[in-house]
PDB file of C-alpha atoms and ligand atoms in Angstrom:
ATOM      1  CA  MET A   1     -17.624  13.360  17.699  1.00 60.00           C
ATOM      2  CA  GLY A   2     -19.089  16.281  15.933  1.00 64.00           C
ATOM      3  CA  ASN A   3     -18.814  16.788  12.187  1.00 66.00           C
ATOM      4  CA  ILE A   4     -16.008  19.497  12.399  1.00 63.00           C
ATOM      5  CA  ASP A   5     -14.136  17.048  14.359  1.00 84.00           C
ATOM      6  CA  ILE A   6     -14.536  14.073  12.561  1.00 91.00           C
ATOM      7  CA  LYS A   7     -13.289  16.215   9.670  1.00 92.00           C
ATOM      8  CA  ASN A   8     -10.017  16.868  11.534  1.00 91.00           C
ATOM      9  CA  ALA A   9      -9.375  13.282  13.072  1.00 94.00           C
ATOM     10  CA  PRO A  10      -6.491  11.678  11.186  1.00 95.00           C
ATOM     11  CA  VAL A  11      -6.800   9.077   8.596  1.00 97.00           C
ATOM     12  CA  GLY A  12      -4.823   5.619   9.868  1.00 98.00           C
ATOM     13  CA  VAL A  13      -2.815   4.191   7.365  1.00 98.00           C
ATOM     14  CA  PHE A  14      -1.010   0.728   7.896  1.00 98.00           C
ATOM     15  CA  ASP A  15       1.616  -1.840   6.284  1.00 98.00           C
ATOM     16  CA  SER A  16       3.777  -4.588   7.396  1.00 97.00           C
ATOM     17  CA  GLY A  17       6.542  -2.041   7.645  1.00 97.00           C
ATOM     18  CA  VAL A  18       7.820   0.583   5.627  1.00 97.00           C
ATOM     19  CA  GLY A  19       6.278   0.043   2.088  1.00 97.00           C
ATOM     20  CA  GLY A  20       3.101   1.550   2.957  1.00 97.00           C
ATOM     21  CA  LEU A  21       5.049   4.971   3.194  1.00 97.00           C
ATOM     22  CA  THR A  22       4.723   4.956  -0.755  1.00 97.00           C
ATOM     23  CA  VAL A  23       0.916   5.280   0.196  1.00 98.00           C
ATOM     24  CA  ALA A  24       1.446   7.270   3.174  1.00 98.00           C
ATOM     25  CA  ARG A  25       3.382   9.939   0.511  1.00 97.00           C
ATOM     26  CA  GLU A  26       0.508  10.035  -2.249  1.00 97.00           C
ATOM     27  CA  ILE A  27      -2.029  10.859   0.382  1.00 97.00           C
ATOM     28  CA  MET A  28       0.532  13.293   1.469  1.00 96.00           C
ATOM     29  CA  ARG A  29       1.006  15.103  -2.039  1.00 96.00           C
ATOM     30  CA  GLN A  30      -2.753  14.476  -3.147  1.00 96.00           C
ATOM     31  CA  MET A  31      -4.355  15.604   0.118  1.00 95.00           C
ATOM     32  CA  PRO A  32      -1.910  18.040   1.892  1.00 93.00           C
ATOM     33  CA  ASN A  33      -4.588  18.898   4.758  1.00 93.00           C
ATOM     34  CA  GLU A  34      -4.978  15.237   5.743  1.00 95.00           C
ATOM     35  CA  ARG A  35      -3.283  14.208   8.657  1.00 95.00           C
ATOM     36  CA  ILE A  36      -1.656  10.737   9.242  1.00 97.00           C
ATOM     37  CA  VAL A  37      -1.370   8.114  11.650  1.00 98.00           C
ATOM     38  CA  TYR A  38       1.153   5.652  10.278  1.00 98.00           C
ATOM     39  CA  PHE A  39       1.493   2.320  11.787  1.00 98.00           C
ATOM     40  CA  GLY A  40       4.261  -0.270  10.304  1.00 98.00           C
ATOM     41  CA  ASP A  41       4.834  -3.730  11.333  1.00 98.00           C
ATOM     42  CA  THR A  42       8.409  -3.930  11.243  1.00 97.00           C
ATOM     43  CA  ALA A  43       8.421  -6.380  13.946  1.00 98.00           C
ATOM     44  CA  ARG A  44       6.634  -8.963  11.814  1.00 98.00           C
ATOM     45  CA  VAL A  45       7.144  -7.935   8.276  1.00 97.00           C
ATOM     46  CA  PRO A  46       6.996  -9.749   5.847  1.00 96.00           C
ATOM     47  CA  TYR A  47       3.537 -10.780   5.638  1.00 97.00           C
ATOM     48  CA  GLY A  48       3.767 -11.645   1.545  1.00 95.00           C
ATOM     49  CA  SER A  49       4.894 -15.098   2.985  1.00 93.00           C
ATOM     50  CA  LYS A  50       2.732 -15.948   6.080  1.00 96.00           C
ATOM     51  CA  SER A  51      -0.934 -17.404   5.914  1.00 96.00           C
ATOM     52  CA  LYS A  52      -4.394 -15.864   5.667  1.00 96.00           C
ATOM     53  CA  ALA A  53      -5.040 -16.886   9.217  1.00 98.00           C
ATOM     54  CA  THR A  54      -2.341 -14.550  10.384  1.00 98.00           C
ATOM     55  CA  ILE A  55      -2.333 -11.612   8.293  1.00 98.00           C
ATOM     56  CA  ILE A  56      -6.046 -11.131   9.514  1.00 98.00           C
ATOM     57  CA  ARG A  57      -4.707 -11.401  13.343  1.00 98.00           C
ATOM     58  CA  TYR A  58      -2.004  -8.863  12.403  1.00 98.00           C
ATOM     59  CA  SER A  59      -4.331  -6.640  10.767  1.00 98.00           C
ATOM     60  CA  ARG A  60      -7.187  -6.597  13.532  1.00 98.00           C
ATOM     61  CA  GLN A  61      -4.462  -5.872  16.294  1.00 98.00           C
ATOM     62  CA  ILE A  62      -3.384  -3.026  14.181  1.00 98.00           C
ATOM     63  CA  ILE A  63      -6.791  -1.613  13.366  1.00 98.00           C
ATOM     64  CA  ASN A  64      -7.595  -2.161  17.252  1.00 98.00           C
ATOM     65  CA  PHE A  65      -4.640  -0.080  17.809  1.00 98.00           C
ATOM     66  CA  LEU A  66      -5.321   2.413  15.117  1.00 98.00           C
ATOM     67  CA  LYS A  67      -8.946   3.121  16.490  1.00 97.00           C
ATOM     68  CA  THR A  68      -7.270   4.433  20.090  1.00 98.00           C
ATOM     69  CA  LYS A  69      -5.904   6.760  17.873  1.00 97.00           C
ATOM     70  CA  GLU A  70      -9.636   8.321  16.836  1.00 96.00           C
ATOM     71  CA  VAL A  71      -8.921   7.698  13.175  1.00 97.00           C
ATOM     72  CA  LYS A  72     -11.801   8.585  10.743  1.00 97.00           C
ATOM     73  CA  ALA A  73     -10.755   6.531   8.310  1.00 98.00           C
ATOM     74  CA  ILE A  74      -8.508   3.392   7.666  1.00 98.00           C
ATOM     75  CA  VAL A  75      -6.216   2.815   4.512  1.00 98.00           C
ATOM     76  CA  VAL A  76      -4.701  -0.744   4.208  1.00 98.00           C
ATOM     77  CA  ALA A  77      -1.562   0.275   2.357  1.00 98.00           C
ATOM     78  CA  CYS A  78      -0.274  -3.348   2.218  1.00 98.00           C
ATOM     79  CA  ASN A  79      -1.285  -5.263  -0.559  1.00 97.00           C
ATOM     80  CA  THR A  80      -1.251  -8.664   0.634  1.00 96.00           C
ATOM     81  CA  ALA A  81      -3.008  -7.581   3.822  1.00 98.00           C
ATOM     82  CA  SER A  82      -5.380  -5.822   1.336  1.00 97.00           C
ATOM     83  CA  ALA A  83      -5.843  -9.355  -0.237  1.00 96.00           C
ATOM     84  CA  TYR A  84      -6.176 -11.318   2.575  1.00 97.00           C
ATOM     85  CA  ALA A  85      -7.587  -9.508   5.680  1.00 97.00           C
ATOM     86  CA  LEU A  86      -9.869  -6.318   4.364  1.00 97.00           C
ATOM     87  CA  GLU A  87     -12.771  -8.072   3.495  1.00 95.00           C
ATOM     88  CA  GLU A  88     -12.886  -9.785   6.726  1.00 94.00           C
ATOM     89  CA  LEU A  89     -12.562  -6.767   8.812  1.00 95.00           C
ATOM     90  CA  ARG A  90     -14.528  -4.463   7.027  1.00 95.00           C
ATOM     91  CA  GLY A  91     -17.847  -5.757   8.836  1.00 94.00           C
ATOM     92  CA  GLU A  92     -16.321  -5.265  12.199  1.00 94.00           C
ATOM     93  CA  LEU A  93     -15.618  -1.350  11.746  1.00 96.00           C
ATOM     94  CA  ASP A  94     -18.002   1.687  12.100  1.00 95.00           C
ATOM     95  CA  ILE A  95     -15.695   3.981   9.794  1.00 96.00           C
ATOM     96  CA  PRO A  96     -14.875   3.885   6.214  1.00 97.00           C
ATOM     97  CA  ILE A  97     -11.655   1.670   5.114  1.00 98.00           C
ATOM     98  CA  ILE A  98     -10.211   0.815   1.660  1.00 98.00           C
ATOM     99  CA  GLY A  99      -7.306  -1.096   0.586  1.00 98.00           C
ATOM    100  CA  VAL A 100      -4.992  -0.781  -2.177  1.00 98.00           C
ATOM    101  CA  VAL A 101      -5.999  -3.706  -4.595  1.00 98.00           C
ATOM    102  CA  LYS A 102      -9.021  -2.574  -5.747  1.00 98.00           C
ATOM    103  CA  PRO A 103      -8.136   0.976  -6.755  1.00 98.00           C
ATOM    104  CA  GLY A 104      -5.254  -0.484  -8.828  1.00 98.00           C
ATOM    105  CA  ALA A 105      -7.311  -2.992 -10.270  1.00 98.00           C
ATOM    106  CA  GLU A 106     -10.128  -0.858 -11.380  1.00 98.00           C
ATOM    107  CA  VAL A 107      -7.741   1.552 -13.101  1.00 98.00           C
ATOM    108  CA  ALA A 108      -6.023  -1.385 -15.027  1.00 98.00           C
ATOM    109  CA  ALA A 109      -9.363  -2.821 -16.059  1.00 98.00           C
ATOM    110  CA  ASN A 110     -10.116   0.421 -17.793  1.00 98.00           C
ATOM    111  CA  ILE A 111      -6.976   1.274 -19.237  1.00 98.00           C
ATOM    112  CA  THR A 112      -5.985  -1.784 -21.045  1.00 98.00           C
ATOM    113  CA  LYS A 113      -6.302  -2.050 -24.628  1.00 98.00           C
ATOM    114  CA  ASN A 114      -5.767  -5.566 -25.834  1.00 98.00           C
ATOM    115  CA  GLY A 115      -7.559  -7.040 -22.204  1.00 98.00           C
ATOM    116  CA  LYS A 116      -4.120  -8.666 -21.293  1.00 98.00           C
ATOM    117  CA  ILE A 117      -2.887  -7.504 -17.863  1.00 98.00           C
ATOM    118  CA  GLY A 118       0.163  -8.004 -15.543  1.00 98.00           C
ATOM    119  CA  VAL A 119       0.204  -8.219 -11.662  1.00 98.00           C
ATOM    120  CA  ILE A 120       3.362  -8.375  -9.971  1.00 98.00           C
ATOM    121  CA  GLY A 121       3.182  -8.836  -5.880  1.00 98.00           C
ATOM    122  CA  THR A 122       4.077 -10.783  -2.974  1.00 96.00           C
ATOM    123  CA  VAL A 123       3.538 -15.085  -2.870  1.00 96.00           C
ATOM    124  CA  GLY A 124       0.490 -13.970  -0.582  1.00 95.00           C
ATOM    125  CA  THR A 125      -0.877 -11.654  -2.896  1.00 96.00           C
ATOM    126  CA  ILE A 126      -0.767 -13.493  -6.406  1.00 97.00           C
ATOM    127  CA  GLU A 127      -1.892 -16.638  -4.641  1.00 96.00           C
ATOM    128  CA  SER A 128      -4.913 -14.685  -3.221  1.00 96.00           C
ATOM    129  CA  LYS A 129      -5.853 -13.801  -6.899  1.00 97.00           C
ATOM    130  CA  LEU A 130      -7.695 -10.809  -5.586  1.00 97.00           C
ATOM    131  CA  TYR A 131      -6.146  -8.933  -8.302  1.00 98.00           C
ATOM    132  CA  ASN A 132      -7.823 -11.149 -10.641  1.00 98.00           C
ATOM    133  CA  LYS A 133     -11.071 -11.123  -9.452  1.00 98.00           C
ATOM    134  CA  CYS A 134     -11.581  -7.154  -8.910  1.00 98.00           C
ATOM    135  CA  ILE A 135      -9.928  -7.151 -12.562  1.00 98.00           C
ATOM    136  CA  ARG A 136     -12.764  -8.927 -14.126  1.00 98.00           C
ATOM    137  CA  GLU A 137     -15.820  -7.216 -11.927  1.00 97.00           C
ATOM    138  CA  HIS A 138     -14.736  -4.257 -14.502  1.00 97.00           C
ATOM    139  CA  ASN A 139     -13.788  -6.136 -17.871  1.00 98.00           C
ATOM    140  CA  GLU A 140     -14.810  -9.355 -17.800  1.00 97.00           C
ATOM    141  CA  SER A 141     -13.105 -10.650 -20.745  1.00 97.00           C
ATOM    142  CA  ALA A 142      -9.525  -9.256 -19.309  1.00 98.00           C
ATOM    143  CA  GLU A 143      -6.725 -12.059 -19.026  1.00 98.00           C
ATOM    144  CA  VAL A 144      -4.530 -11.673 -15.990  1.00 98.00           C
ATOM    145  CA  PHE A 145      -1.061 -12.983 -15.634  1.00 98.00           C
ATOM    146  CA  GLY A 146       0.403 -13.115 -12.158  1.00 98.00           C
ATOM    147  CA  THR A 147       3.823 -13.322 -10.951  1.00 98.00           C
ATOM    148  CA  PRO A 148       5.169 -13.248  -7.190  1.00 98.00           C
ATOM    149  CA  CYS A 149       8.455 -11.268  -7.433  1.00 98.00           C
ATOM    150  CA  PRO A 150       9.745 -12.133  -3.450  1.00 96.00           C
ATOM    151  CA  LEU A 151      12.683 -10.213  -3.868  1.00 97.00           C
ATOM    152  CA  PHE A 152      11.935  -7.062  -4.835  1.00 98.00           C
ATOM    153  CA  VAL A 153      11.259  -6.291  -1.070  1.00 96.00           C
ATOM    154  CA  PRO A 154      14.478  -6.818   0.482  1.00 96.00           C
ATOM    155  CA  LEU A 155      16.399  -5.032  -2.711  1.00 97.00           C
ATOM    156  CA  VAL A 156      14.344  -2.251  -1.930  1.00 95.00           C
ATOM    157  CA  GLU A 157      15.361  -1.896   1.731  1.00 92.00           C
ATOM    158  CA  GLU A 158      18.793  -2.165   0.747  1.00 92.00           C
ATOM    159  CA  GLY A 159      18.503   0.587  -1.160  1.00 92.00           C
ATOM    160  CA  TRP A 160      19.476  -0.738  -4.165  1.00 96.00           C
ATOM    161  CA  ILE A 161      16.988   0.690  -6.517  1.00 95.00           C
ATOM    162  CA  ASN A 162      19.080   1.750  -9.477  1.00 93.00           C
ATOM    163  CA  ASP A 163      21.320  -1.361  -8.835  1.00 96.00           C
ATOM    164  CA  THR A 164      22.664  -3.576 -11.728  1.00 97.00           C
ATOM    165  CA  VAL A 165      21.896  -6.443  -9.405  1.00 98.00           C
ATOM    166  CA  THR A 166      18.348  -5.489  -8.739  1.00 98.00           C
ATOM    167  CA  MET A 167      18.153  -5.037 -12.868  1.00 98.00           C
ATOM    168  CA  GLU A 168      19.307  -8.615 -13.411  1.00 98.00           C
ATOM    169  CA  VAL A 169      16.419  -9.972 -10.842  1.00 98.00           C
ATOM    170  CA  ALA A 170      13.677  -7.736 -12.293  1.00 98.00           C
ATOM    171  CA  LYS A 171      14.911  -9.105 -16.015  1.00 98.00           C
ATOM    172  CA  ARG A 172      14.369 -12.970 -14.394  1.00 98.00           C
ATOM    173  CA  TYR A 173      11.384 -12.247 -13.021  1.00 98.00           C
ATOM    174  CA  LEU A 174       9.753 -10.287 -15.748  1.00 98.00           C
ATOM    175  CA  ALA A 175      10.709 -12.495 -18.680  1.00 97.00           C
ATOM    176  CA  PRO A 176       7.775 -14.693 -18.414  1.00 96.00           C
ATOM    177  CA  LEU A 177       5.502 -11.626 -18.468  1.00 97.00           C
ATOM    178  CA  GLN A 178       7.146  -9.783 -21.306  1.00 96.00           C
ATOM    179  CA  ASP A 179       6.191 -13.549 -23.715  1.00 95.00           C
ATOM    180  CA  THR A 180       2.282 -13.037 -22.695  1.00 97.00           C
ATOM    181  CA  GLY A 181       1.753  -9.351 -24.595  1.00 97.00           C
ATOM    182  CA  ILE A 182       0.396  -7.646 -21.495  1.00 98.00           C
ATOM    183  CA  ASP A 183      -0.048  -3.913 -22.430  1.00 98.00           C
ATOM    184  CA  THR A 184      -0.294  -3.018 -18.852  1.00 98.00           C
ATOM    185  CA  LEU A 185       1.089  -3.942 -15.495  1.00 98.00           C
ATOM    186  CA  ILE A 186       0.332  -3.357 -11.999  1.00 98.00           C
ATOM    187  CA  LEU A 187       2.791  -2.779  -9.277  1.00 98.00           C
ATOM    188  CA  GLY A 188       0.803  -4.964  -6.534  1.00 98.00           C
ATOM    189  CA  CYS A 189       3.213  -4.318  -3.941  1.00 98.00           C
ATOM    190  CA  THR A 190       4.120  -1.635  -1.861  1.00 97.00           C
ATOM    191  CA  HIS A 191       8.040  -1.543  -2.661  1.00 97.00           C
ATOM    192  CA  TYR A 192       7.637  -1.932  -6.229  1.00 98.00           C
ATOM    193  CA  PRO A 193       6.818   1.826  -7.135  1.00 97.00           C
ATOM    194  CA  LEU A 194      10.165   2.573  -6.000  1.00 96.00           C
ATOM    195  CA  LEU A 195      11.663   0.225  -8.686  1.00 98.00           C
ATOM    196  CA  ARG A 196       9.289   1.749 -11.444  1.00 97.00           C
ATOM    197  CA  ASN A 197      12.015   3.379 -13.449  1.00 97.00           C
ATOM    198  CA  LEU A 198      13.959  -0.251 -13.591  1.00 98.00           C
ATOM    199  CA  ILE A 199      10.470  -1.864 -14.189  1.00 98.00           C
ATOM    200  CA  GLY A 200       9.596   0.565 -17.088  1.00 98.00           C
ATOM    201  CA  GLU A 201      13.010  -0.002 -18.568  1.00 98.00           C
ATOM    202  CA  ILE A 202      12.635  -3.542 -18.800  1.00 98.00           C
ATOM    203  CA  MET A 203       8.643  -3.782 -20.339  1.00 98.00           C
ATOM    204  CA  GLY A 204       8.990  -0.901 -22.596  1.00 97.00           C
ATOM    205  CA  ASN A 205       7.273   2.022 -23.433  1.00 97.00           C
ATOM    206  CA  ASP A 206       4.450  -0.160 -24.781  1.00 97.00           C
ATOM    207  CA  VAL A 207       3.067  -1.446 -21.238  1.00 98.00           C
ATOM    208  CA  THR A 208       2.022   1.079 -18.826  1.00 98.00           C
ATOM    209  CA  LEU A 209       2.526   0.570 -15.097  1.00 98.00           C
ATOM    210  CA  VAL A 210      -0.117   1.129 -12.764  1.00 98.00           C
ATOM    211  CA  ASN A 211       0.831   2.094  -9.161  1.00 98.00           C
ATOM    212  CA  PRO A 212      -2.051   0.968  -6.621  1.00 98.00           C
ATOM    213  CA  ALA A 213      -0.442   3.752  -4.044  1.00 98.00           C
ATOM    214  CA  TYR A 214      -1.425   6.637  -6.358  1.00 98.00           C
ATOM    215  CA  GLU A 215      -4.829   5.389  -7.309  1.00 98.00           C
ATOM    216  CA  THR A 216      -5.526   4.462  -3.646  1.00 98.00           C
ATOM    217  CA  ALA A 217      -4.959   8.141  -2.683  1.00 98.00           C
ATOM    218  CA  VAL A 218      -7.403   9.352  -5.271  1.00 98.00           C
ATOM    219  CA  LYS A 219     -10.054   6.763  -4.354  1.00 98.00           C
ATOM    220  CA  LEU A 220      -9.183   7.865  -0.501  1.00 98.00           C
ATOM    221  CA  SER A 221      -9.873  11.733  -1.494  1.00 98.00           C
ATOM    222  CA  LYS A 222     -13.164  10.371  -3.234  1.00 98.00           C
ATOM    223  CA  MET A 223     -14.037   8.470  -0.488  1.00 97.00           C
ATOM    224  CA  LEU A 224     -13.591  11.040   2.151  1.00 97.00           C
ATOM    225  CA  GLU A 225     -15.506  13.611  -0.031  1.00 96.00           C
ATOM    226  CA  GLU A 226     -18.292  11.697  -0.400  1.00 96.00           C
ATOM    227  CA  SER A 227     -18.706  10.510   3.293  1.00 95.00           C
ATOM    228  CA  GLY A 228     -18.297  14.401   4.236  1.00 95.00           C
ATOM    229  CA  ILE A 229     -15.512  14.051   5.951  1.00 96.00           C
ATOM    230  CA  LYS A 230     -12.413  15.562   4.097  1.00 95.00           C
ATOM    231  CA  CYS A 231     -10.699  17.847   5.853  1.00 93.00           C
ATOM    232  CA  ASP A 232     -10.797  21.287   4.752  1.00 82.00           C
ATOM    233  CA  ALA A 233      -8.430  22.988   7.145  1.00 77.00           C
ATOM    234  CA  PRO A 234      -5.643  24.753   6.286  1.00 72.00           C
ATOM    235  CA  VAL A 235      -1.952  22.771   6.702  1.00 62.00           C
ATOM    236  CA  LYS A 236      -0.966  25.492   9.398  1.00 64.00           C
ATOM    237  CA  ALA A 237      -3.960  24.349  11.489  1.00 65.00           C
ATOM    238  CA  ARG A 238      -3.616  20.795  12.048  1.00 70.00           C
ATOM    239  CA  ALA A 239      -1.499  18.668  13.937  1.00 79.00           C
ATOM    240  CA  PRO A 240       1.569  16.690  12.481  1.00 91.00           C
ATOM    241  CA  HIS A 241       1.596  13.287  11.058  1.00 96.00           C
ATOM    242  CA  GLU A 242       2.282  10.583  13.749  1.00 97.00           C
ATOM    243  CA  PHE A 243       4.529   7.279  13.202  1.00 98.00           C
ATOM    244  CA  PHE A 244       4.333   4.092  14.813  1.00 98.00           C
ATOM    245  CA  VAL A 245       6.016   0.817  14.560  1.00 98.00           C
ATOM    246  CA  SER A 246       6.546  -2.500  16.183  1.00 98.00           C
ATOM    247  CA  ASP A 247      10.453  -2.549  16.346  1.00 98.00           C
ATOM    248  CA  ALA A 248      13.257  -1.128  14.983  1.00 97.00           C
ATOM    249  CA  ALA A 249      12.180   2.626  14.949  1.00 98.00           C
ATOM    250  CA  GLU A 250      15.685   4.426  13.566  1.00 97.00           C
ATOM    251  CA  ARG A 251      15.582   2.144  10.872  1.00 96.00           C
ATOM    252  CA  PHE A 252      12.209   3.251   9.883  1.00 97.00           C
ATOM    253  CA  MET A 253      13.026   7.058  10.465  1.00 97.00           C
ATOM    254  CA  SER A 254      15.571   6.920   7.860  1.00 96.00           C
ATOM    255  CA  PHE A 255      13.611   4.913   5.215  1.00 95.00           C
ATOM    256  CA  ALA A 256      10.713   7.346   6.094  1.00 97.00           C
ATOM    257  CA  ASN A 257      12.907  10.612   5.684  1.00 97.00           C
ATOM    258  CA  SER A 258      14.509   9.102   2.538  1.00 95.00           C
ATOM    259  CA  ILE A 259      11.052   9.029   0.439  1.00 94.00           C
ATOM    260  CA  LEU A 260       8.565  11.293   2.196  1.00 96.00           C
ATOM    261  CA  PRO A 261       7.636  14.986   1.554  1.00 94.00           C
ATOM    262  CA  TYR A 262       7.772  15.243   5.392  1.00 94.00           C
ATOM    263  CA  ASP A 263      10.682  15.596   8.007  1.00 95.00           C
ATOM    264  CA  VAL A 264       9.993  12.297  10.453  1.00 96.00           C
ATOM    265  CA  ASP A 265      11.431  12.846  13.744  1.00 95.00           C
ATOM    266  CA  THR A 266       9.903  10.856  16.068  1.00 97.00           C
ATOM    267  CA  THR A 267       8.608   7.468  15.675  1.00 98.00           C
ATOM    268  CA  LYS A 268       7.346   5.450  18.432  1.00 98.00           C
ATOM    269  CA  VAL A 269       7.253   1.773  19.224  1.00 98.00           C
ATOM    270  CA  VAL A 270       4.037  -0.115  20.191  1.00 98.00           C
ATOM    271  CA  SER A 271       3.496  -3.311  21.572  1.00 98.00           C
ATOM    272  CA  ILE A 272       1.256  -4.676  18.979  1.00 98.00           C
ATOM    273  CA  GLU A 273       0.517  -7.823  20.414  1.00 97.00           C
ATOM    274  CA  GLU A 274      -1.151  -6.538  23.459  1.00 97.00           C
ATOM    275  CA  TYR A 275      -4.088  -5.006  20.919  1.00 97.00           C
TER     276      TYR A 275
HETATM  277  N1  LIG B   1       3.716  -4.558   1.993  1.00 78.96           N
HETATM  278  C1  LIG B   1       3.893  -5.714   1.529  1.00 78.96           C
HETATM  279  C2  LIG B   1       2.797  -5.870   0.556  1.00 78.96           C
HETATM  280  O1  LIG B   1       2.353  -5.020  -0.386  1.00 78.96           O
HETATM  281  C3  LIG B   1       5.113  -6.051   0.825  1.00 78.96           C
HETATM  282  C4  LIG B   1       6.124  -6.350   2.047  1.00 78.96           C
HETATM  283  C5  LIG B   1       5.658  -7.731   3.184  1.00 78.96           C
HETATM  284  O2  LIG B   1       5.769  -9.078   2.436  1.00 78.96           O
HETATM  285  O3  LIG B   1       5.352  -7.558   4.230  1.00 78.96           O
HETATM  286  O4  LIG B   1       2.358  -7.091   0.157  1.00 78.96           O
END
């Protein structure tokens, strides 16, 4: 690909399902010139409760699929896949790839005042302890408190975002974190930024919430710029974003249209096991 072609090539974004749309949304807001090819593994979601070996296999297949779309860079929008598969797969690629864990961890490590940072995520993300490792790379003495909140994903997908049931569940999950004295909390799962207000209400004004989806888009912008592959074409000149899933395209589209600043009118189903 020539340099102009590379700049105009899309960014591949993938997740276990709809959650990574919170990352796609930030990319659309911060980099309106960039074109996205999104893959949501809706047939095999959730990733949060699966083993590392399985997540690596799934992620490798998705990356193989995204390569057929000639993407110029890949964003692993899923926290669990970032925690389990990113470093394994980086060496197999000749294009830049970033995940959501490092950008969120770096910001949290730098903004905490008392060195006490909470992380909430899936069981896989918390057990991997990758957030802990990445935080300590930027803030050696930081204390990290991880808590899995597995029920948040189905509650968000049910649309119960401002709901008393979700509030009760969140209070129960977050109570142990409130006793630790953290001043920073990482929303370490794709779905949790959608519960930001509710989580903020429980944790109070003294706890700063970090949204890895937002921080990843900031990092992606820098990465594309530094690699000389950021798209500078005006929006009208570029092809539309593309959306692919492994199952249930209609349900995916209705979720996508409820959160994206973009009208998704087509989503194609891909037999991902073939890649
Ligand atoms: N996308 C996943 C994550 O951020 C949450 C949903 C799942 O468990 O697959 O970890």
